[in-house]
Amino acid sequence: MGIVAGLDSSSESTRIVVCDTDTGAVIRQGYAPHPAADAATPPGAAPASPYDVDPQSWLLSLGEAAGGKLLEGVQAIGVSAQGHGLLALDAGGGLVRPALVGNDKRAQSAAADLIDSLGGRTAWAQAVGAVPSATQAVAKLRWLARTEPDAARQVTELMQPHDWLVWQLLGRPARRTTDRGTASGTGYWSAATGSWRPDLIELALGHQVRLPEVIGPAEAAGRTPEGLLISAGTGETMAAAFGLGVGIGDAVISLGASGSVFSVHHEALVDPSGTITSYADATGMHLPVVHTLNAVRALRGTAELLSVDLEGLSALALKSTPGSYGLVLLPYLEGERTPHLPHTAGTLTGLRRESMKPEHLARAAFEGMLCGLADALDVLRGRGVAVRRVFLLGPAADLPAVRAIAPALLDAQIVVPQPADYAALGAARQAAWALGAAHGTLSPHQPPLWPAAASQVFEAGEELAVGQAVRQQYVAVREQTHPGAFEAGPGAGQMG
């Protein structure tokens, strides 16, 4: 038996779990928010934005979370961190400017420019499995070159938040490392070929830079001066998938204001339309992801209209019947990404006197949200991704209406895991893997078999046929309202 720790540095806080290497049982836990800190503003630049962060705050938070001898006896640490960040370093390893993190909308026009510069969405999808968006590091580089050219010229090295934290824990050694998962979110690493694309960095920034070495899932990044093993680490999404224990045949749907659907797959999926973003996971497999712009925001909008909260909306919805008396809501309140309808609006159809009741509108909101996510899931299914179980994440997964309606509309067993720090657990599991591989007790090709996440399971049962009829009703309205919206994307409009 050994003891390992998983550290998850999210956009707001640090969470640490200390686990038994053999069973995955959580022995101790730590938590600390990131301290509020005003980022320094470079000369001649605009005032610091919420997207400019001093990464020292991550280290302060880590130190506080690990206080009270939390890490006593720990033999290895795995690091998970927020994705889509960028730390631009100079020749001495110092920050050229504050870290760029989060959904930084300042880079939207830069992303659009990059798409055109390489020859369009298909060219990017074929190059790195993803079309640039404002969140990706490659778009942030173009934004930096445009808006802070003096800082851009000083950049000699690039890291992601997870890379930088691992480097700091190891005492800033000469060797810099990252993993496939983190690299695949940059926009300048290809999950299909497993290699960096320095030409895309030069396209964005204007010159070449140093990049970390991409190491395998069970490899160690190194040891601290005190001899503590640090594993490869990974991005937060990849760590959470590893902590949940998802594998082939599983998909994960994250119910935030917007939605995301990803699945574990044996190969990278190159999607010429750019609907699928081809990430790598933390085990040597792949995580194709499809995003929607509208999920829980459709529920919240409907709840506000009906003057109830989400729990009240759920209770209302369950008073209606499948199909919502003919009401169909296309939940494209912010435009939509899947299908690609960036400038559209939501649509409510099927209004009749008998359907104009709060409970039918409430159910139409849940059905519309879940059918929109089913469209995203079908994009993956249409490319040969097997989906037998769907993990639902986010507070909305606890709503009774979601649990009642989702199995039949998604045509899968629904798994709702109990709340836990899954990204930190995934980082700890990776640490146990690296420790076992280093000692020769685990294969570098087989991670430790920790128990699956505690969860509730929901089946469609006899409701499947009814649910699929509701789905067909939704697809018919979508096709009538936005004909051919899915024609450019693989798996368009297919039923699971």
Short mmCIF file of C-alpha atoms in Angstrom, two decimals:
data_model
loop_
_atom_site.label_atom_id
_atom_site.label_comp_id
_atom_site.label_asym_id
_atom_site.label_seq_id
_atom_site.Cartn_x
_atom_site.Cartn_y
_atom_site.Cartn_z
CA MET A 1 0.00 0.00 0.00
CA GLY A 2 1.14 3.54 -0.78
CA ILE A 3 -0.28 7.02 -0.57
CA VAL A 4 -0.61 9.47 -3.44
CA ALA A 5 -2.17 12.88 -3.91
CA GLY A 6 -4.16 14.48 -6.70
CA LEU A 7 -4.10 18.23 -7.06
CA ASP A 8 -6.68 20.07 -9.15
CA SER A 9 -6.05 23.76 -9.79
CA SER A 10 -9.26 25.03 -11.37
CA SER A 11 -10.07 28.58 -12.40
CA GLU A 12 -11.23 29.42 -8.87
CA SER A 13 -9.59 27.11 -6.35
CA THR A 14 -7.23 24.27 -5.52
CA ARG A 15 -8.59 20.92 -4.37
CA ILE A 16 -6.37 18.11 -3.13
CA VAL A 17 -7.27 14.51 -2.39
CA VAL A 18 -4.91 12.04 -0.73
CA CYS A 19 -5.67 8.46 -1.73
CA ASP A 20 -4.64 4.89 -1.11
CA THR A 21 -2.78 3.64 -4.19
CA ASP A 22 -4.47 0.23 -4.20
CA THR A 23 -8.12 1.07 -3.50
CA GLY A 24 -8.40 4.74 -4.45
CA ALA A 25 -10.00 5.41 -1.07
CA VAL A 26 -9.78 9.09 -0.08
CA ILE A 27 -7.79 9.46 3.13
CA ARG A 28 -7.59 13.24 3.43
CA GLN A 29 -8.78 16.28 1.49
CA GLY A 30 -7.75 19.92 1.21
CA TYR A 31 -9.28 23.01 -0.36
CA ALA A 32 -8.40 26.67 -0.79
CA PRO A 33 -9.71 29.40 -3.10
CA HIS A 34 -7.27 31.27 -5.29
CA PRO A 35 -6.44 34.59 -3.61
CA ALA A 36 -7.70 37.66 -5.39
CA ALA A 37 -4.75 39.39 -7.00
CA ASP A 38 -4.56 42.21 -9.49
CA ALA A 39 -2.43 41.18 -12.40
CA ALA A 40 0.32 43.52 -13.43
CA THR A 41 -0.43 45.54 -16.53
CA PRO A 42 2.39 45.65 -19.07
CA PRO A 43 3.52 49.10 -20.25
CA GLY A 44 1.32 50.42 -23.02
CA ALA A 45 -1.32 47.71 -22.56
CA ALA A 46 -4.95 48.11 -21.58
CA PRO A 47 -5.85 47.71 -17.89
CA ALA A 48 -5.72 44.13 -16.63
CA SER A 49 -8.81 42.05 -17.35
CA PRO A 50 -10.29 39.12 -15.40
CA TYR A 51 -8.57 36.89 -17.95
CA ASP A 52 -5.11 38.13 -16.90
CA VAL A 53 -3.97 36.20 -13.84
CA ASP A 54 -0.82 36.10 -11.73
CA PRO A 55 -0.03 32.36 -11.55
CA GLN A 56 1.64 32.88 -8.21
CA SER A 57 -1.91 32.90 -6.87
CA TRP A 58 -2.17 29.24 -7.90
CA LEU A 59 0.90 28.42 -5.82
CA LEU A 60 -0.42 30.34 -2.82
CA SER A 61 -3.70 28.47 -3.07
CA LEU A 62 -1.86 25.16 -3.39
CA GLY A 63 0.18 25.90 -0.29
CA GLU A 64 -2.92 26.75 1.72
CA ALA A 65 -4.82 23.66 0.51
CA ALA A 66 -1.85 21.44 1.43
CA GLY A 67 -1.50 22.91 4.92
CA GLY A 68 -1.77 20.97 8.14
CA LYS A 69 0.48 18.11 7.04
CA LEU A 70 -2.04 17.08 4.38
CA LEU A 71 0.71 15.61 2.20
CA GLU A 72 2.49 13.74 4.99
CA GLY A 73 3.48 10.27 3.78
CA VAL A 74 2.57 11.00 0.15
CA GLN A 75 4.89 9.30 -2.36
CA ALA A 76 3.63 10.84 -5.60
CA ILE A 77 1.51 13.76 -6.79
CA GLY A 78 -0.56 14.16 -9.93
CA VAL A 79 -1.52 17.63 -11.18
CA SER A 80 -4.71 18.59 -12.97
CA ALA A 81 -5.31 22.19 -13.99
CA GLN A 82 -7.68 24.41 -15.89
CA GLY A 83 -7.41 24.05 -19.63
CA HIS A 84 -7.09 26.71 -22.32
CA GLY A 85 -4.53 28.82 -20.50
CA LEU A 86 -1.34 30.34 -21.81
CA LEU A 87 1.83 31.23 -19.94
CA ALA A 88 4.28 33.06 -22.18
CA LEU A 89 7.83 32.94 -20.84
CA ASP A 90 11.05 34.76 -21.73
CA ALA A 91 14.52 33.29 -22.13
CA GLY A 92 15.04 33.26 -18.37
CA GLY A 93 11.83 31.40 -17.63
CA GLY A 94 10.06 34.49 -16.35
CA LEU A 95 6.57 35.55 -17.35
CA VAL A 96 6.44 38.05 -20.18
CA ARG A 97 2.96 39.08 -19.00
CA PRO A 98 0.26 37.70 -16.68
CA ALA A 99 -1.14 34.31 -17.61
CA LEU A 100 -4.03 34.30 -20.09
CA VAL A 101 -6.79 31.99 -18.91
CA GLY A 102 -10.41 31.08 -19.33
CA ASN A 103 -12.93 31.91 -21.98
CA ASP A 104 -11.07 35.01 -23.12
CA LYS A 105 -13.40 36.63 -25.64
CA ARG A 106 -10.74 39.20 -26.54
CA ALA A 107 -9.26 36.61 -28.90
CA GLN A 108 -12.43 36.03 -30.96
CA SER A 109 -11.33 38.10 -33.94
CA ALA A 110 -7.82 36.65 -33.67
CA ALA A 111 -9.30 33.14 -33.92
CA ALA A 112 -11.28 34.13 -37.01
CA ASP A 113 -8.12 35.56 -38.60
CA LEU A 114 -6.22 32.36 -37.91
CA ILE A 115 -8.93 30.26 -39.52
CA ASP A 116 -8.63 32.31 -42.69
CA SER A 117 -4.82 32.41 -42.56
CA LEU A 118 -4.54 28.62 -42.85
CA GLY A 119 -7.27 28.28 -45.46
CA GLY A 120 -10.45 27.67 -43.51
CA ARG A 121 -12.05 25.36 -40.94
CA THR A 122 -11.27 22.16 -42.83
CA ALA A 123 -7.56 22.99 -43.01
CA TRP A 124 -7.42 23.44 -39.23
CA ALA A 125 -9.46 20.32 -38.51
CA GLN A 126 -7.07 18.29 -40.64
CA ALA A 127 -3.99 19.90 -39.09
CA VAL A 128 -4.78 19.61 -35.37
CA GLY A 129 -8.29 18.18 -35.05
CA ALA A 130 -9.79 21.48 -33.93
CA VAL A 131 -10.88 24.78 -35.41
CA PRO A 132 -9.43 27.76 -33.48
CA SER A 133 -11.70 29.41 -30.93
CA ALA A 134 -11.05 32.34 -28.61
CA THR A 135 -10.32 29.95 -25.72
CA GLN A 136 -7.41 28.15 -27.35
CA ALA A 137 -3.79 29.07 -26.79
CA VAL A 138 -3.15 29.47 -30.51
CA ALA A 139 -5.76 32.26 -30.71
CA LYS A 140 -4.32 33.89 -27.60
CA LEU A 141 -0.94 33.95 -29.32
CA ARG A 142 -2.36 35.78 -32.33
CA TRP A 143 -4.12 38.23 -29.98
CA LEU A 144 -0.84 38.79 -28.10
CA ALA A 145 1.09 39.44 -31.31
CA ARG A 146 -1.51 41.96 -32.38
CA THR A 147 -2.24 43.85 -29.16
CA GLU A 148 1.01 43.52 -27.19
CA PRO A 149 3.72 43.22 -29.86
CA ASP A 150 6.54 44.18 -27.50
CA ALA A 151 5.59 41.38 -25.12
CA ALA A 152 5.08 38.97 -28.01
CA ARG A 153 8.62 39.55 -29.27
CA GLN A 154 10.02 38.53 -25.85
CA VAL A 155 8.25 35.16 -25.83
CA THR A 156 10.68 32.25 -26.15
CA GLU A 157 8.70 29.48 -24.42
CA LEU A 158 5.07 28.46 -23.94
CA MET A 159 3.36 26.51 -21.17
CA GLN A 160 -0.16 25.63 -20.07
CA PRO A 161 -1.26 26.03 -16.42
CA HIS A 162 -0.71 22.34 -15.66
CA ASP A 163 2.75 22.37 -17.27
CA TRP A 164 3.77 25.42 -15.26
CA LEU A 165 2.57 24.00 -11.94
CA VAL A 166 4.45 20.73 -12.52
CA TRP A 167 7.57 22.71 -13.41
CA GLN A 168 7.27 24.77 -10.23
CA LEU A 169 6.75 21.71 -8.02
CA LEU A 170 9.87 20.13 -9.52
CA GLY A 171 11.96 23.21 -8.74
CA ARG A 172 11.99 24.67 -12.28
CA PRO A 173 14.28 22.04 -13.86
CA ALA A 174 15.80 22.30 -17.33
CA ARG A 175 13.35 19.68 -18.59
CA ARG A 176 9.83 20.93 -19.30
CA THR A 177 7.01 18.41 -19.79
CA THR A 178 3.35 18.19 -20.63
CA ASP A 179 0.93 15.41 -21.51
CA ARG A 180 -1.21 14.56 -24.54
CA GLY A 181 -4.42 15.81 -22.98
CA THR A 182 -3.11 19.28 -22.18
CA ALA A 183 -1.25 19.55 -25.49
CA SER A 184 -4.37 18.65 -27.47
CA GLY A 185 -6.19 21.74 -26.20
CA THR A 186 -3.62 24.24 -27.45
CA GLY A 187 -4.51 24.36 -31.13
CA TYR A 188 -0.91 23.61 -32.11
CA TRP A 189 -0.62 19.90 -31.29
CA SER A 190 -2.28 17.12 -33.27
CA ALA A 191 -3.94 14.25 -31.42
CA ALA A 192 -3.95 12.27 -34.68
CA THR A 193 -0.18 12.46 -35.24
CA GLY A 194 0.92 13.01 -31.64
CA SER A 195 3.16 15.90 -32.60
CA TRP A 196 3.53 19.66 -32.18
CA ARG A 197 2.89 21.98 -35.11
CA PRO A 198 5.53 24.73 -34.71
CA ASP A 199 4.44 26.17 -38.05
CA LEU A 200 1.06 27.06 -36.53
CA ILE A 201 2.76 28.83 -33.63
CA GLU A 202 4.78 30.84 -36.11
CA LEU A 203 1.57 31.61 -38.01
CA ALA A 204 0.00 32.94 -34.82
CA LEU A 205 2.93 34.56 -33.00
CA GLY A 206 5.36 35.34 -35.80
CA HIS A 207 8.31 33.28 -34.56
CA GLN A 208 9.30 29.89 -33.13
CA VAL A 209 9.35 29.09 -29.40
CA ARG A 210 10.36 26.30 -27.05
CA LEU A 211 7.63 23.76 -26.23
CA PRO A 212 7.41 21.13 -23.47
CA GLU A 213 8.22 17.49 -24.05
CA VAL A 214 4.99 15.46 -24.37
CA ILE A 215 5.36 12.42 -22.11
CA GLY A 216 3.24 9.28 -21.77
CA PRO A 217 0.33 8.81 -19.33
CA ALA A 218 2.28 6.60 -16.92
CA GLU A 219 5.58 8.48 -17.16
CA ALA A 220 6.93 10.68 -14.41
CA ALA A 221 7.68 14.33 -15.10
CA GLY A 222 10.42 14.05 -12.47
CA ARG A 223 11.04 14.14 -8.75
CA THR A 224 11.00 17.10 -6.41
CA PRO A 225 14.20 18.07 -4.58
CA GLU A 226 12.77 16.06 -1.66
CA GLY A 227 12.34 12.94 -3.84
CA LEU A 228 8.57 13.11 -4.34
CA LEU A 229 7.50 11.69 -7.71
CA ILE A 230 5.42 14.02 -9.91
CA SER A 231 3.40 12.32 -12.63
CA ALA A 232 2.75 13.67 -16.13
CA GLY A 233 -0.40 15.51 -15.06
CA THR A 234 -3.16 16.54 -17.46
CA GLY A 235 -5.96 18.98 -18.16
CA GLU A 236 -9.02 19.24 -15.95
CA THR A 237 -11.46 17.60 -18.39
CA MET A 238 -9.13 14.67 -19.00
CA ALA A 239 -8.47 14.22 -15.28
CA ALA A 240 -12.19 14.26 -14.49
CA ALA A 241 -12.84 11.57 -17.12
CA PHE A 242 -10.07 9.46 -15.58
CA GLY A 243 -11.42 10.04 -12.08
CA LEU A 244 -14.93 9.02 -13.16
CA GLY A 245 -13.57 5.84 -14.70
CA VAL A 246 -15.17 6.33 -18.11
CA GLY A 247 -14.05 4.05 -20.92
CA ILE A 248 -15.04 2.74 -24.34
CA GLY A 249 -18.82 2.84 -24.66
CA ASP A 250 -19.21 5.76 -22.26
CA ALA A 251 -20.07 9.36 -23.03
CA VAL A 252 -20.09 12.31 -20.64
CA ILE A 253 -22.52 15.20 -20.92
CA SER A 254 -21.72 18.31 -18.90
CA LEU A 255 -24.80 20.38 -18.15
CA GLY A 256 -23.67 23.95 -17.71
CA ALA A 257 -25.22 27.09 -19.20
CA SER A 258 -23.80 25.63 -22.40
CA GLY A 259 -23.25 21.93 -22.93
CA SER A 260 -20.47 19.57 -23.92
CA VAL A 261 -20.54 15.93 -24.94
CA PHE A 262 -17.42 13.80 -25.06
CA SER A 263 -16.64 10.14 -25.30
CA VAL A 264 -13.64 7.86 -25.01
CA HIS A 265 -12.58 6.57 -28.41
CA HIS A 266 -9.70 4.50 -29.77
CA GLU A 267 -8.68 7.02 -32.44
CA ALA A 268 -8.63 10.73 -33.15
CA LEU A 269 -11.61 11.88 -35.21
CA VAL A 270 -10.74 14.40 -37.91
CA ASP A 271 -13.94 16.30 -38.66
CA PRO A 272 -13.70 18.60 -41.72
CA SER A 273 -16.66 20.66 -40.47
CA GLY A 274 -14.95 21.35 -37.14
CA THR A 275 -18.02 20.22 -35.16
CA ILE A 276 -15.90 17.62 -33.36
CA THR A 277 -12.87 18.82 -31.42
CA SER A 278 -10.33 16.01 -31.24
CA TYR A 279 -8.71 15.95 -27.79
CA ALA A 280 -6.50 13.27 -26.30
CA ASP A 281 -7.27 11.72 -22.91
CA ALA A 282 -5.12 10.88 -19.89
CA THR A 283 -4.69 7.19 -20.72
CA GLY A 284 -3.41 7.08 -24.29
CA MET A 285 -6.89 7.09 -25.84
CA HIS A 286 -8.85 9.98 -27.37
CA LEU A 287 -11.65 12.31 -26.24
CA PRO A 288 -13.67 13.64 -29.16
CA VAL A 289 -15.81 16.54 -27.90
CA VAL A 290 -18.89 18.25 -29.32
CA HIS A 291 -20.05 21.55 -27.81
CA THR A 292 -23.45 23.18 -27.70
CA LEU A 293 -24.07 26.80 -26.77
CA ASN A 294 -27.36 26.11 -25.00
CA ALA A 295 -28.10 23.73 -22.16
CA VAL A 296 -29.19 24.90 -18.71
CA ARG A 297 -29.56 28.48 -19.98
CA ALA A 298 -32.70 27.25 -21.81
CA LEU A 299 -34.06 25.92 -18.51
CA ARG A 300 -33.24 29.12 -16.63
CA GLY A 301 -34.82 31.28 -19.30
CA THR A 302 -38.02 29.24 -19.19
CA ALA A 303 -38.04 29.22 -15.38
CA GLU A 304 -37.79 33.02 -15.32
CA LEU A 305 -40.62 33.28 -17.84
CA LEU A 306 -42.81 31.08 -15.62
CA SER A 307 -41.65 32.76 -12.37
CA VAL A 308 -40.28 29.55 -10.83
CA ASP A 309 -36.84 28.21 -9.94
CA LEU A 310 -35.27 25.18 -11.61
CA GLU A 311 -36.77 22.80 -9.06
CA GLY A 312 -40.18 24.33 -9.68
CA LEU A 313 -39.68 24.04 -13.44
CA SER A 314 -38.83 20.35 -13.01
CA ALA A 315 -41.97 19.75 -10.95
CA LEU A 316 -44.09 21.51 -13.57
CA ALA A 317 -42.53 19.50 -16.40
CA LEU A 318 -43.41 16.21 -14.74
CA LYS A 319 -47.09 17.24 -14.71
CA SER A 320 -47.02 17.25 -18.53
CA THR A 321 -46.65 14.25 -20.82
CA PRO A 322 -43.98 13.21 -23.36
CA GLY A 323 -44.11 15.51 -26.36
CA SER A 324 -45.38 18.47 -24.29
CA TYR A 325 -48.78 18.46 -26.02
CA GLY A 326 -47.05 19.25 -29.30
CA LEU A 327 -44.85 22.08 -28.05
CA VAL A 328 -41.28 21.92 -29.40
CA LEU A 329 -38.55 24.29 -28.23
CA LEU A 330 -35.40 24.65 -30.32
CA PRO A 331 -33.22 26.01 -27.51
CA TYR A 332 -30.89 28.16 -29.62
CA LEU A 333 -31.06 31.16 -27.31
CA GLU A 334 -27.44 32.20 -27.90
CA GLY A 335 -27.23 31.02 -31.48
CA GLU A 336 -25.90 27.49 -31.70
CA ARG A 337 -22.64 25.69 -32.37
CA THR A 338 -24.12 22.21 -33.00
CA PRO A 339 -25.63 22.62 -35.55
CA HIS A 340 -23.62 25.61 -36.76
CA LEU A 341 -26.19 28.41 -36.50
CA PRO A 342 -24.25 31.24 -34.85
CA HIS A 343 -26.77 34.00 -35.59
CA THR A 344 -30.09 32.24 -35.07
CA ALA A 345 -32.52 32.45 -32.13
CA GLY A 346 -34.62 29.95 -30.24
CA THR A 347 -37.92 28.76 -31.67
CA LEU A 348 -41.13 27.60 -29.95
CA THR A 349 -43.61 25.78 -32.20
CA GLY A 350 -46.85 23.84 -31.77
CA LEU A 351 -48.80 26.48 -29.88
CA ARG A 352 -52.45 25.55 -29.53
CA ARG A 353 -54.98 26.53 -26.94
CA GLU A 354 -54.66 23.18 -25.14
CA SER A 355 -50.84 23.32 -25.13
CA MET A 356 -50.58 26.86 -23.73
CA LYS A 357 -50.08 25.78 -20.13
CA PRO A 358 -47.05 26.25 -17.86
CA GLU A 359 -46.43 22.52 -17.44
CA HIS A 360 -46.22 21.93 -21.20
CA LEU A 361 -43.79 24.81 -21.73
CA ALA A 362 -41.72 23.53 -18.80
CA ARG A 363 -41.49 20.05 -20.30
CA ALA A 364 -40.73 21.47 -23.75
CA ALA A 365 -37.73 23.26 -22.21
CA PHE A 366 -36.34 20.00 -20.78
CA GLU A 367 -37.06 18.08 -23.97
CA GLY A 368 -35.53 20.82 -26.10
CA MET A 369 -32.35 20.95 -24.02
CA LEU A 370 -31.94 17.17 -24.03
CA CYS A 371 -32.77 16.83 -27.74
CA GLY A 372 -30.15 19.48 -28.50
CA LEU A 373 -27.62 17.43 -26.55
CA ALA A 374 -28.81 14.28 -28.31
CA ASP A 375 -28.00 16.02 -31.60
CA ALA A 376 -24.46 16.53 -30.31
CA LEU A 377 -24.27 12.92 -29.14
CA ASP A 378 -25.38 11.73 -32.56
CA VAL A 379 -22.52 13.60 -34.20
CA LEU A 380 -20.20 11.24 -32.28
CA ARG A 381 -22.36 8.18 -32.93
CA GLY A 382 -22.36 9.03 -36.60
CA ARG A 383 -18.58 8.68 -36.61
CA GLY A 384 -18.65 5.20 -35.11
CA VAL A 385 -18.32 6.13 -31.43
CA ALA A 386 -20.10 3.51 -29.32
CA VAL A 387 -22.33 5.00 -26.61
CA ARG A 388 -24.04 2.65 -24.17
CA ARG A 389 -23.84 4.75 -21.01
CA VAL A 390 -24.10 8.51 -20.62
CA PHE A 391 -22.70 10.18 -17.52
CA LEU A 392 -24.57 13.40 -16.66
CA LEU A 393 -22.56 16.02 -14.79
CA GLY A 394 -23.58 19.33 -13.26
CA PRO A 395 -26.19 20.40 -10.69
CA ALA A 396 -29.00 20.15 -13.29
CA ALA A 397 -28.39 16.39 -13.44
CA ASP A 398 -30.06 16.20 -10.03
CA LEU A 399 -33.36 17.60 -11.33
CA PRO A 400 -36.04 14.87 -11.38
CA ALA A 401 -37.25 15.94 -14.83
CA VAL A 402 -33.76 15.48 -16.30
CA ARG A 403 -33.46 12.04 -14.78
CA ALA A 404 -36.93 11.03 -15.96
CA ILE A 405 -36.65 12.31 -19.54
CA ALA A 406 -32.97 11.80 -20.43
CA PRO A 407 -32.74 7.98 -20.80
CA ALA A 408 -35.33 7.73 -23.59
CA LEU A 409 -34.24 10.87 -25.45
CA LEU A 410 -30.53 9.98 -25.32
CA ASP A 411 -31.18 6.27 -25.96
CA ALA A 412 -28.71 5.16 -23.32
CA GLN A 413 -28.36 4.16 -19.72
CA ILE A 414 -27.98 7.36 -17.70
CA VAL A 415 -25.41 7.50 -14.90
CA VAL A 416 -25.49 10.38 -12.42
CA PRO A 417 -22.34 10.23 -10.28
CA GLN A 418 -22.37 11.44 -6.70
CA PRO A 419 -20.66 14.82 -6.27
CA ALA A 420 -16.90 14.43 -5.79
CA ASP A 421 -13.64 16.09 -6.81
CA TYR A 422 -13.27 13.92 -9.91
CA ALA A 423 -10.49 15.95 -11.50
CA ALA A 424 -8.40 15.66 -8.31
CA LEU A 425 -9.25 11.96 -8.10
CA GLY A 426 -8.14 11.49 -11.70
CA ALA A 427 -4.86 13.27 -10.93
CA ALA A 428 -4.35 11.00 -7.90
CA ARG A 429 -5.07 7.90 -9.98
CA GLN A 430 -2.48 9.05 -12.51
CA ALA A 431 0.04 9.57 -9.68
CA ALA A 432 -0.61 6.01 -8.47
CA TRP A 433 -0.09 4.76 -12.04
CA ALA A 434 3.22 6.59 -12.44
CA LEU A 435 4.38 5.40 -9.02
CA GLY A 436 3.47 1.79 -9.81
CA ALA A 437 5.14 1.97 -13.23
CA ALA A 438 8.30 3.40 -11.67
CA HIS A 439 8.40 0.57 -9.13
CA GLY A 440 7.54 -2.12 -11.69
CA THR A 441 4.29 -3.07 -9.95
CA LEU A 442 2.01 -1.63 -12.66
CA SER A 443 2.16 -1.83 -16.42
CA PRO A 444 2.61 1.51 -18.20
CA HIS A 445 -0.26 0.35 -20.42
CA GLN A 446 -2.76 -0.46 -17.65
CA PRO A 447 -3.81 2.11 -15.04
CA PRO A 448 -4.71 1.07 -11.49
CA LEU A 449 -8.20 -0.41 -11.32
CA TRP A 450 -9.87 1.87 -8.81
CA PRO A 451 -13.59 1.36 -8.10
CA ALA A 452 -16.05 3.20 -10.32
CA ALA A 453 -17.61 6.40 -9.04
CA ALA A 454 -20.62 5.94 -6.76
CA SER A 455 -23.66 6.84 -8.83
CA GLN A 456 -27.35 6.42 -9.57
CA VAL A 457 -28.41 4.67 -12.76
CA PHE A 458 -31.54 5.38 -14.81
CA GLU A 459 -32.91 3.26 -17.68
CA ALA A 460 -35.36 4.13 -20.45
CA GLY A 461 -37.26 0.87 -20.12
CA GLU A 462 -40.71 0.95 -21.68
CA GLU A 463 -40.41 4.69 -22.30
CA LEU A 464 -37.80 4.26 -25.05
CA ALA A 465 -40.24 4.15 -27.97
CA VAL A 466 -42.14 7.17 -26.68
CA GLY A 467 -38.90 9.06 -26.12
CA GLN A 468 -37.69 8.34 -29.61
CA ALA A 469 -41.01 9.61 -31.01
CA VAL A 470 -40.43 12.86 -29.10
CA ARG A 471 -36.97 13.02 -30.58
CA GLN A 472 -38.34 12.53 -34.09
CA GLN A 473 -40.79 15.35 -33.46
CA TYR A 474 -37.91 17.61 -32.44
CA VAL A 475 -35.79 16.64 -35.47
CA ALA A 476 -38.72 17.30 -37.81
CA VAL A 477 -39.17 20.82 -36.40
CA ARG A 478 -35.44 21.49 -36.53
CA GLU A 479 -35.24 20.41 -40.17
CA GLN A 480 -38.28 22.46 -41.11
CA THR A 481 -36.97 25.55 -39.32
CA HIS A 482 -33.29 25.20 -40.28
CA PRO A 483 -33.23 22.93 -43.35
CA GLY A 484 -29.88 21.28 -43.97
CA ALA A 485 -28.30 22.69 -40.79
CA PHE A 486 -26.48 19.43 -40.19
CA GLU A 487 -25.55 18.64 -43.79
CA ALA A 488 -21.96 19.85 -43.35
CA GLY A 489 -21.45 17.78 -40.20
CA PRO A 490 -20.96 14.03 -39.88
CA GLY A 491 -23.72 12.02 -38.24
CA ALA A 492 -26.21 14.79 -38.86
CA GLY A 493 -29.66 14.20 -37.49
CA GLN A 494 -29.11 10.47 -37.05
CA MET A 495 -31.02 8.70 -34.36
CA GLY A 496 -28.89 6.88 -31.85
#
